[in-house]
Coordinates of C-alpha atoms and ligand atoms in Angstrom, one line a residue:
M1 CA -43.3 -26.2 54.5
K2 CA -44.8 -28.7 56.4
I3 CA -42.1 -30.2 58.9
T4 CA -42.6 -33.5 61.0
V5 CA -39.9 -34.6 63.0
M6 CA -39.0 -38.4 64.2
K7 CA -36.8 -39.3 66.1
F8 CA -35.6 -43.3 65.8
G9 CA -33.8 -44.9 69.4
G10 CA -31.1 -47.5 68.7
T11 CA -33.6 -50.4 69.3
S12 CA -35.4 -48.9 65.7
V13 CA -32.0 -48.7 64.0
A14 CA -30.3 -51.9 65.9
D15 CA -30.0 -54.0 62.8
P16 CA -29.9 -53.7 58.8
E17 CA -33.0 -54.9 58.6
K18 CA -34.5 -52.3 61.3
I19 CA -32.5 -49.7 59.0
Q20 CA -34.7 -50.5 55.7
R21 CA -38.2 -50.7 57.1
A22 CA -37.3 -47.0 59.2
A23 CA -36.3 -45.4 56.0
E24 CA -39.2 -46.6 54.7
R25 CA -41.5 -44.6 58.1
A26 CA -39.2 -41.5 57.1
I27 CA -40.3 -42.3 53.0
A28 CA -44.2 -43.1 53.3
E29 CA -44.2 -39.7 55.7
R30 CA -42.1 -38.1 53.0
R31 CA -44.8 -38.7 49.8
K32 CA -47.7 -37.4 52.5
G33 CA -46.2 -34.7 51.0
Y34 CA -43.6 -33.6 54.6
A35 CA -40.5 -32.5 54.6
V36 CA -39.3 -34.5 56.8
V37 CA -36.5 -34.6 60.0
A38 CA -35.4 -37.5 61.7
V39 CA -33.3 -37.9 64.4
V40 CA -30.9 -41.0 64.3
S41 CA -29.2 -42.8 66.9
A42 CA -26.4 -45.0 67.7
P43 CA -27.2 -48.2 65.9
G44 CA -27.9 -50.9 69.1
E45 CA -26.1 -50.8 71.8
M46 CA -23.7 -49.2 69.9
T47 CA -22.7 -46.0 73.2
D48 CA -22.7 -48.8 75.9
E49 CA -19.4 -50.5 73.2
L50 CA -17.5 -47.8 73.1
I51 CA -17.5 -46.3 76.4
A52 CA -16.7 -50.1 77.1
L53 CA -14.2 -49.9 74.7
A54 CA -12.9 -47.4 76.1
E55 CA -12.9 -47.9 79.6
R56 CA -11.0 -51.4 78.1
V57 CA -7.9 -48.5 77.3
T58 CA -8.2 -46.2 80.7
A59 CA -10.5 -47.1 84.0
S60 CA -11.2 -43.5 83.8
P61 CA -11.0 -42.1 79.8
D62 CA -11.0 -37.8 79.4
D63 CA -14.5 -35.7 79.1
R64 CA -13.3 -34.5 75.8
E65 CA -12.2 -38.2 73.8
L66 CA -15.0 -40.2 75.2
D67 CA -17.7 -37.8 74.1
Q68 CA -15.4 -38.2 70.6
L69 CA -15.1 -41.5 70.7
V70 CA -19.2 -42.1 71.2
S71 CA -20.7 -39.6 69.2
T72 CA -19.5 -41.8 66.3
G73 CA -22.2 -44.5 67.2
E74 CA -24.8 -41.8 65.8
Q75 CA -22.2 -40.9 62.5
V76 CA -22.7 -44.9 62.4
G77 CA -26.9 -43.7 63.1
I78 CA -27.5 -41.8 60.2
A79 CA -25.1 -42.6 57.4
L80 CA -27.0 -46.0 57.3
F81 CA -30.4 -44.7 57.4
A82 CA -29.8 -41.9 54.5
M83 CA -28.2 -45.3 52.7
A84 CA -31.5 -46.8 53.2
C85 CA -33.4 -43.7 51.8
K86 CA -31.4 -43.6 48.3
A87 CA -31.4 -47.1 47.7
R88 CA -35.0 -46.4 48.2
G89 CA -35.3 -43.6 45.4
A90 CA -35.9 -41.4 47.7
N91 CA -33.0 -37.3 47.8
A92 CA -31.6 -37.9 51.1
V93 CA -28.5 -35.7 53.0
S94 CA -27.3 -37.2 56.7
L95 CA -25.8 -34.7 58.9
T96 CA -23.9 -34.7 62.0
G97 CA -24.9 -32.1 65.1
P98 CA -22.6 -29.7 63.9
Q99 CA -23.6 -30.1 60.5
A100 CA -27.4 -29.8 61.6
G101 CA -26.5 -26.3 63.1
I102 CA -26.0 -27.6 66.7
D103 CA -24.9 -25.6 68.8
A104 CA -23.7 -26.3 72.3
V105 CA -22.5 -25.0 75.9
G106 CA -21.1 -26.4 78.8
A107 CA -19.0 -29.7 79.6
A108 CA -18.6 -33.4 77.7
G109 CA -20.5 -35.8 78.5
R110 CA -23.2 -33.6 79.3
A111 CA -23.5 -30.6 77.3
Q112 CA -26.8 -28.4 76.5
I113 CA -27.8 -26.9 73.1
R114 CA -28.1 -23.6 72.7
R115 CA -29.3 -22.9 69.6
I116 CA -30.1 -24.1 66.2
R117 CA -29.0 -22.8 63.0
T118 CA -31.4 -24.3 60.9
R119 CA -30.7 -22.4 57.3
A120 CA -29.0 -25.8 56.1
L121 CA -31.2 -27.8 57.3
L122 CA -34.0 -25.5 55.5
K123 CA -31.9 -25.6 51.9
H124 CA -32.2 -29.0 52.0
L125 CA -35.7 -29.6 53.3
R126 CA -37.1 -26.7 50.4
E127 CA -34.6 -29.3 48.2
G128 CA -37.2 -32.4 48.6
R129 CA -34.4 -34.5 51.1
I130 CA -35.2 -36.6 53.7
V131 CA -32.6 -34.6 56.1
V132 CA -30.9 -37.1 58.6
V133 CA -29.4 -35.2 61.7
A134 CA -27.2 -37.2 64.1
G135 CA -28.8 -36.5 67.3
F136 CA -27.2 -37.2 70.9
Q137 CA -24.8 -34.1 70.2
G138 CA -23.8 -30.5 68.9
L139 CA -20.7 -28.0 68.5
T140 CA -19.3 -26.3 70.9
P141 CA -17.5 -22.9 70.3
E142 CA -14.6 -25.1 71.2
G143 CA -15.5 -26.3 68.3
D144 CA -15.8 -30.2 69.5
T145 CA -18.3 -32.3 69.5
A146 CA -20.2 -32.9 72.1
T147 CA -22.4 -34.9 73.6
L148 CA -25.9 -33.9 75.3
G149 CA -26.2 -36.9 77.7
R150 CA -27.6 -40.5 77.7
G151 CA -30.8 -40.7 76.1
G152 CA -29.8 -37.2 73.8
S153 CA -31.6 -38.3 71.2
D154 CA -34.8 -37.5 72.4
L155 CA -33.0 -34.1 73.5
T156 CA -31.9 -33.3 70.0
A157 CA -35.5 -34.0 68.2
V158 CA -36.9 -31.9 70.9
A159 CA -35.0 -29.2 70.0
L160 CA -35.4 -29.0 66.0
A161 CA -39.2 -30.0 66.9
S162 CA -38.9 -26.7 68.4
A163 CA -36.2 -24.7 66.1
L164 CA -38.7 -25.5 62.8
K165 CA -42.3 -24.8 65.0
T166 CA -43.7 -28.0 64.3
G167 CA -45.4 -28.1 67.5
R168 CA -44.9 -31.8 67.2
C169 CA -42.4 -34.2 67.3
E170 CA -42.8 -38.1 67.2
I171 CA -41.1 -40.6 68.6
F172 CA -39.9 -44.1 67.5
S173 CA -39.0 -46.7 70.3
D174 CA -39.4 -50.9 70.3
V175 CA -42.1 -49.7 73.0
K176 CA -46.3 -49.1 71.1
G177 CA -45.9 -46.3 74.0
V178 CA -45.3 -44.9 77.0
Y179 CA -46.8 -47.1 79.4
T180 CA -47.6 -47.6 82.9
A181 CA -44.2 -49.8 84.4
D182 CA -41.8 -50.6 82.2
P183 CA -43.6 -54.2 79.5
R184 CA -40.4 -55.7 79.7
I185 CA -41.1 -55.9 83.2
V186 CA -43.9 -56.0 83.5
H187 CA -46.3 -58.2 81.5
D188 CA -49.8 -57.0 81.5
A189 CA -48.5 -53.0 81.9
R190 CA -50.9 -50.7 80.2
K191 CA -50.5 -48.5 77.2
L192 CA -51.9 -44.6 78.1
S193 CA -53.0 -43.1 75.7
K194 CA -52.2 -39.5 76.7
I195 CA -49.1 -38.0 79.8
S196 CA -48.4 -34.9 81.2
F197 CA -45.3 -33.6 80.4
E198 CA -44.9 -33.5 84.3
E199 CA -45.9 -36.7 84.6
M200 CA -43.3 -38.0 82.1
L201 CA -40.7 -35.3 83.7
E202 CA -40.9 -37.3 86.8
L203 CA -41.0 -40.6 85.4
A204 CA -37.8 -40.4 83.2
G205 CA -36.6 -39.0 86.3
A206 CA -37.9 -42.0 88.5
G207 CA -35.4 -44.2 86.1
A208 CA -37.9 -44.9 82.9
Q209 CA -35.4 -44.1 80.0
V210 CA -37.8 -44.6 78.0
M211 CA -38.1 -40.4 77.2
Q212 CA -35.0 -38.2 78.4
A213 CA -35.7 -36.0 81.2
R214 CA -34.2 -33.6 80.0
S215 CA -36.1 -33.6 76.4
M216 CA -39.3 -33.2 78.5
E217 CA -39.0 -29.8 80.1
V218 CA -37.4 -27.9 76.4
A219 CA -40.9 -30.2 75.3
E220 CA -42.8 -28.4 78.2
R221 CA -41.2 -25.1 77.9
F222 CA -42.1 -24.7 74.2
G223 CA -44.8 -26.1 74.5
V224 CA -43.9 -29.5 71.9
E225 CA -46.1 -32.1 72.3
I226 CA -44.9 -35.7 71.9
H227 CA -45.3 -38.7 70.2
V228 CA -44.1 -42.2 71.8
R229 CA -45.3 -45.1 69.8
S230 CA -43.7 -48.5 67.9
A231 CA -41.2 -47.8 65.0
F232 CA -43.1 -51.5 64.3
H233 CA -46.4 -51.3 64.3
P234 CA -48.9 -48.2 62.7
Q235 CA -50.8 -48.0 66.0
A236 CA -50.8 -44.1 67.4
G237 CA -49.1 -44.4 71.2
T238 CA -48.9 -41.5 74.0
W239 CA -49.5 -38.5 73.7
I240 CA -47.5 -36.0 75.5
V241 CA -49.3 -32.9 76.7
A242 CA -49.2 -29.9 78.8
Q243 CA -51.1 -30.7 81.9
E244 CA -54.9 -28.9 81.1
D245 CA -55.5 -31.2 78.4
L246 CA -55.2 -33.8 80.5
M247 CA -57.9 -35.1 83.0
L248 CA -58.3 -32.8 86.0
E249 CA -57.9 -33.4 89.5
K250 CA -56.6 -37.2 88.6
A251 CA -55.0 -38.2 92.7
F252 CA -53.7 -40.9 92.0
V253 CA -51.1 -43.5 90.5
S254 CA -50.0 -43.6 86.7
S255 CA -47.0 -45.4 86.1
L256 CA -44.4 -46.9 88.0
A257 CA -40.6 -46.9 87.6
L258 CA -37.8 -49.4 88.4
D259 CA -34.5 -47.4 88.3
K260 CA -31.4 -50.1 88.9
S261 CA -28.6 -47.7 87.3
E262 CA -27.9 -46.0 90.7
V263 CA -25.5 -47.1 94.1
R264 CA -26.3 -46.3 97.3
L265 CA -23.6 -44.1 99.3
T266 CA -23.4 -43.1 103.2
I267 CA -21.0 -40.8 105.1
V268 CA -21.4 -43.0 108.4
G269 CA -20.5 -41.3 112.3
V270 CA -20.7 -38.1 111.0
P271 CA -20.8 -35.0 113.9
D272 CA -25.1 -33.4 114.7
Q273 CA -23.4 -29.5 114.0
P274 CA -24.9 -27.4 112.4
G275 CA -23.1 -27.3 108.9
V276 CA -22.2 -30.6 108.3
A277 CA -24.9 -31.3 105.4
A278 CA -23.1 -28.1 103.7
S279 CA -19.8 -29.1 103.9
V280 CA -20.8 -32.8 103.2
L281 CA -23.7 -31.8 99.9
T282 CA -20.6 -28.8 99.0
A283 CA -18.3 -31.4 98.6
L284 CA -21.0 -33.4 95.7
A285 CA -21.5 -30.1 94.1
E286 CA -17.9 -29.7 93.7
G287 CA -16.9 -32.2 91.8
D288 CA -20.5 -32.0 89.8
I289 CA -21.4 -34.7 90.9
P290 CA -26.0 -36.2 90.8
V291 CA -27.1 -36.6 94.3
D292 CA -30.8 -38.1 94.0
M293 CA -32.0 -38.6 97.2
I294 CA -30.3 -37.2 101.1
I295 CA -31.4 -39.1 103.6
Q296 CA -29.9 -38.2 107.5
S297 CA -30.8 -40.3 109.9
A298 CA -31.9 -38.5 113.4
P299 CA -28.9 -38.8 115.6
S300 CA -27.7 -41.1 117.7
H301 CA -27.4 -40.9 121.4
L302 CA -23.2 -40.6 120.9
G303 CA -23.7 -36.9 118.9
V304 CA -23.3 -38.3 115.8
N305 CA -25.5 -39.0 112.6
D306 CA -25.5 -40.9 109.2
M307 CA -26.3 -39.2 105.7
S308 CA -27.1 -41.0 102.7
F309 CA -27.9 -40.3 99.2
M310 CA -28.8 -42.3 95.5
T311 CA -25.7 -41.5 92.2
P312 CA -26.0 -42.6 89.5
K313 CA -23.5 -46.0 89.1
N314 CA -21.0 -43.7 86.7
H315 CA -20.2 -41.4 89.3
A316 CA -19.8 -44.2 92.1
V317 CA -15.9 -43.4 92.2
K318 CA -16.0 -40.0 92.2
A319 CA -18.6 -39.5 94.1
K320 CA -17.0 -42.1 97.1
K321 CA -13.5 -40.5 96.5
A322 CA -14.8 -37.5 97.3
L323 CA -17.0 -37.9 100.5
E324 CA -14.1 -39.9 101.7
G325 CA -12.4 -36.7 101.4
V326 CA -14.8 -34.8 103.6
A327 CA -15.2 -37.8 106.2
R328 CA -11.7 -37.6 106.7
R329 CA -12.0 -33.5 107.7
L330 CA -15.7 -34.0 109.6
R331 CA -13.5 -37.2 111.8
A332 CA -16.3 -39.1 110.7
E333 CA -16.2 -42.9 111.0
R334 CA -16.1 -44.3 106.8
V335 CA -18.6 -44.0 103.7
D336 CA -20.0 -47.4 102.9
L337 CA -21.4 -48.2 98.9
N338 CA -23.8 -50.4 98.3
D339 CA -24.4 -50.7 94.8
Q340 CA -26.5 -54.1 94.7
V341 CA -29.7 -50.9 95.0
A342 CA -32.5 -50.3 92.9
K343 CA -35.6 -47.5 92.8
V344 CA -39.1 -48.1 92.4
S345 CA -40.6 -45.2 92.4
A346 CA -44.8 -44.9 92.1
V347 CA -45.1 -40.9 89.9
G348 CA -48.8 -39.0 89.4
T349 CA -50.1 -36.2 90.6
G350 CA -51.9 -34.5 93.4
F351 CA -49.9 -37.2 96.1
R352 CA -49.5 -34.8 99.2
H353 CA -53.2 -34.8 99.9
S354 CA -53.4 -37.9 100.4
P355 CA -51.0 -40.3 102.2
K356 CA -52.5 -43.5 100.7
I357 CA -50.8 -44.2 97.7
A358 CA -47.6 -44.0 100.1
A359 CA -49.2 -45.8 102.6
T360 CA -49.7 -48.3 99.5
M361 CA -46.3 -48.8 98.3
F362 CA -44.6 -50.0 101.6
R363 CA -48.3 -52.5 102.2
A364 CA -47.4 -53.7 99.0
L365 CA -43.1 -54.0 99.5
A366 CA -44.3 -55.4 102.8
E367 CA -47.0 -58.2 101.4
Q368 CA -43.4 -59.5 99.3
R369 CA -41.3 -59.4 102.6
I370 CA -39.0 -56.2 101.1
N371 CA -37.3 -54.5 102.7
I372 CA -36.8 -50.2 102.6
H373 CA -34.1 -48.9 102.8
M374 CA -34.6 -45.1 101.6
I375 CA -38.1 -43.2 100.8
S376 CA -38.5 -40.0 100.0
A377 CA -42.0 -38.5 98.4
S378 CA -43.8 -35.1 96.7
D379 CA -47.2 -34.2 95.2
L380 CA -46.0 -35.9 92.6
R381 CA -43.6 -39.0 93.4
V382 CA -43.3 -41.8 96.0
S383 CA -39.6 -43.2 96.0
C384 CA -38.5 -46.6 97.6
I385 CA -34.9 -48.2 97.6
V386 CA -34.7 -52.0 98.2
D387 CA -32.6 -54.5 97.0
F388 CA -31.5 -54.0 94.0
A389 CA -32.5 -58.5 93.9
D390 CA -36.5 -57.3 94.9
G391 CA -36.6 -54.9 92.3
E392 CA -38.7 -56.8 89.5
T393 CA -40.9 -58.4 91.8
A394 CA -40.9 -54.9 93.8
L395 CA -42.3 -53.1 90.1
R396 CA -44.7 -56.0 89.6
A397 CA -46.2 -56.0 93.3
L398 CA -47.0 -52.2 92.8
H399 CA -49.0 -52.9 89.7
K400 CA -51.1 -55.7 91.3
A401 CA -51.2 -52.9 94.8
Y402 CA -51.8 -50.0 92.1
G403 CA -54.8 -51.4 90.0
L404 CA -52.9 -50.0 87.1
S405 CA -53.0 -53.5 85.2
K406 CA -54.9 -53.5 81.8
G407 CA -58.6 -53.8 81.6
K408 CA -58.7 -51.5 85.4
K409 CA -59.8 -47.5 85.3
Ligands
LIG1 P1 -34.6 -46.3 72.0 O1 -33.8 -46.8 71.6 O2 -35.9 -45.8 70.9 O3 -34.4 -44.2 72.3 P2 -34.8 -46.5 74.7 O4 -34.5 -48.7 74.9 O5 -34.6 -46.0 74.9 O6 -35.0 -46.5 73.3 O7 -35.9 -46.9 75.8 C1 -37.1 -47.7 75.4 C2 -36.9 -48.6 76.9 O8 -37.6 -47.5 77.7 C3 -38.2 -50.6 76.2 O9 -37.4 -50.8 75.8 C4 -38.5 -50.3 77.8 O10 -38.1 -50.9 78.1 C5 -38.2 -49.0 78.6 N1 -39.1 -48.3 80.0 C6 -39.2 -47.6 80.3 N2 -40.4 -47.8 81.6 C7 -41.5 -47.1 80.3 C8 -42.6 -47.2 80.7 N3 -42.7 -46.4 81.1 N4 -42.7 -47.3 79.5 C9 -42.5 -47.6 77.9 N5 -41.0 -48.2 77.7 C10 -40.8 -48.2 79.0
LIG2 N1 -26.9 -43.0 71.8 C1 -27.3 -42.6 72.8 C2 -27.8 -43.2 74.2 O1 -27.5 -44.4 74.3 C3 -28.8 -41.0 72.9 C4 -30.0 -41.7 72.5 O2 -29.9 -43.0 72.1 O3 -30.7 -41.2 72.3 O4 -27.6 -42.1 74.7
LIG3 MG1 -33.9 -43.5 74.2

């Protein structure tokens, strides 16, 4: 049995017409002789709307109950998708994550897939059904449905492709593939024909939501090649593959990302002493707060310095509280929160040997008179924090400065 795993994101099933078109895609694949697993997300913005609804009931919803609520979004998606298949004469069945045998562990809202029991799923496939699986969810040992982190349907699809040993996974979205930058912001962005798992992981981590970062780790580990393509056009999209298959010695920028989902926190006036950074980070770690950049300023003549971090907006309140606690203990001056920031990043390979890549970024931002708040750099990525209002201008300026537009390279 040859199996195809096809994932349709929220943008591809945003309304009844789109659901019908997506179902037709799955049926066409079935008619080509493949057994089809369609992983489906919550239609459109339903996940965001459900979270907003919960926040109107309480400012800090209980994690388990929030998962109970948001996991219904995917259930809407799969039921409608399977109905559309059946209405077109195709045999189909919708399954929630737990019904599909997806076992998860870990905290609500960011559970991890532990294993997939494929028996029931394979039986449906053998009997000729298109199996429509809810993305973004799994069954915990406690019998609860837990979600897999935002964008988690990508992870469901990759994990299913791995468990079913298909070797590849088709990701359908509202874009034609992975571009040199978000094509909604940079209109002359170029579609990449291939990108490595490593670069895509870095790009996703830098805020390009086209693929979930965690799904890239699984894809790389289990050798699942990913084809990101349009749900509305038939052309080939972008293949995400292992590094060896790509051009060697690529010491240049392949793509850019803009992340508007984080805030900057600064603990001002901490004593310049051993153990201070450990206390600050321990406070954040105890609260399970993700931190992206850690910058410590040089000590002032008063023997104090500042420490700054980036953290996701939805962790901002908790992070600030944790830092205020540690600030009191360390007798620091205060904790500042700036939510009017954005992060622009250039992703590629070989940056370590090429300071020109960072220099080009700083020059392009300077020419736009954009001030840089924070900088971080690695072999694969350079990121700058800028004012929120400057984010899109910065992205367009960098795209030009690195010569990434259509027709170039
Ligand atoms: P889906 O609903 O299919 O999961 P997402 O909204 O999660 O879709 O991801 C697709 C979106 O990712 C696109 O609409 C686009 O705006 C955004 N995006 C950001 N960076 C890129 C990029 N480099 N290439 C393609 N799309 C990108
Ligand atoms: N619906 C979930 C989200 O919006 C999962 C997904 O779309 O991948 O994050
Ligand atoms: Mg997505």
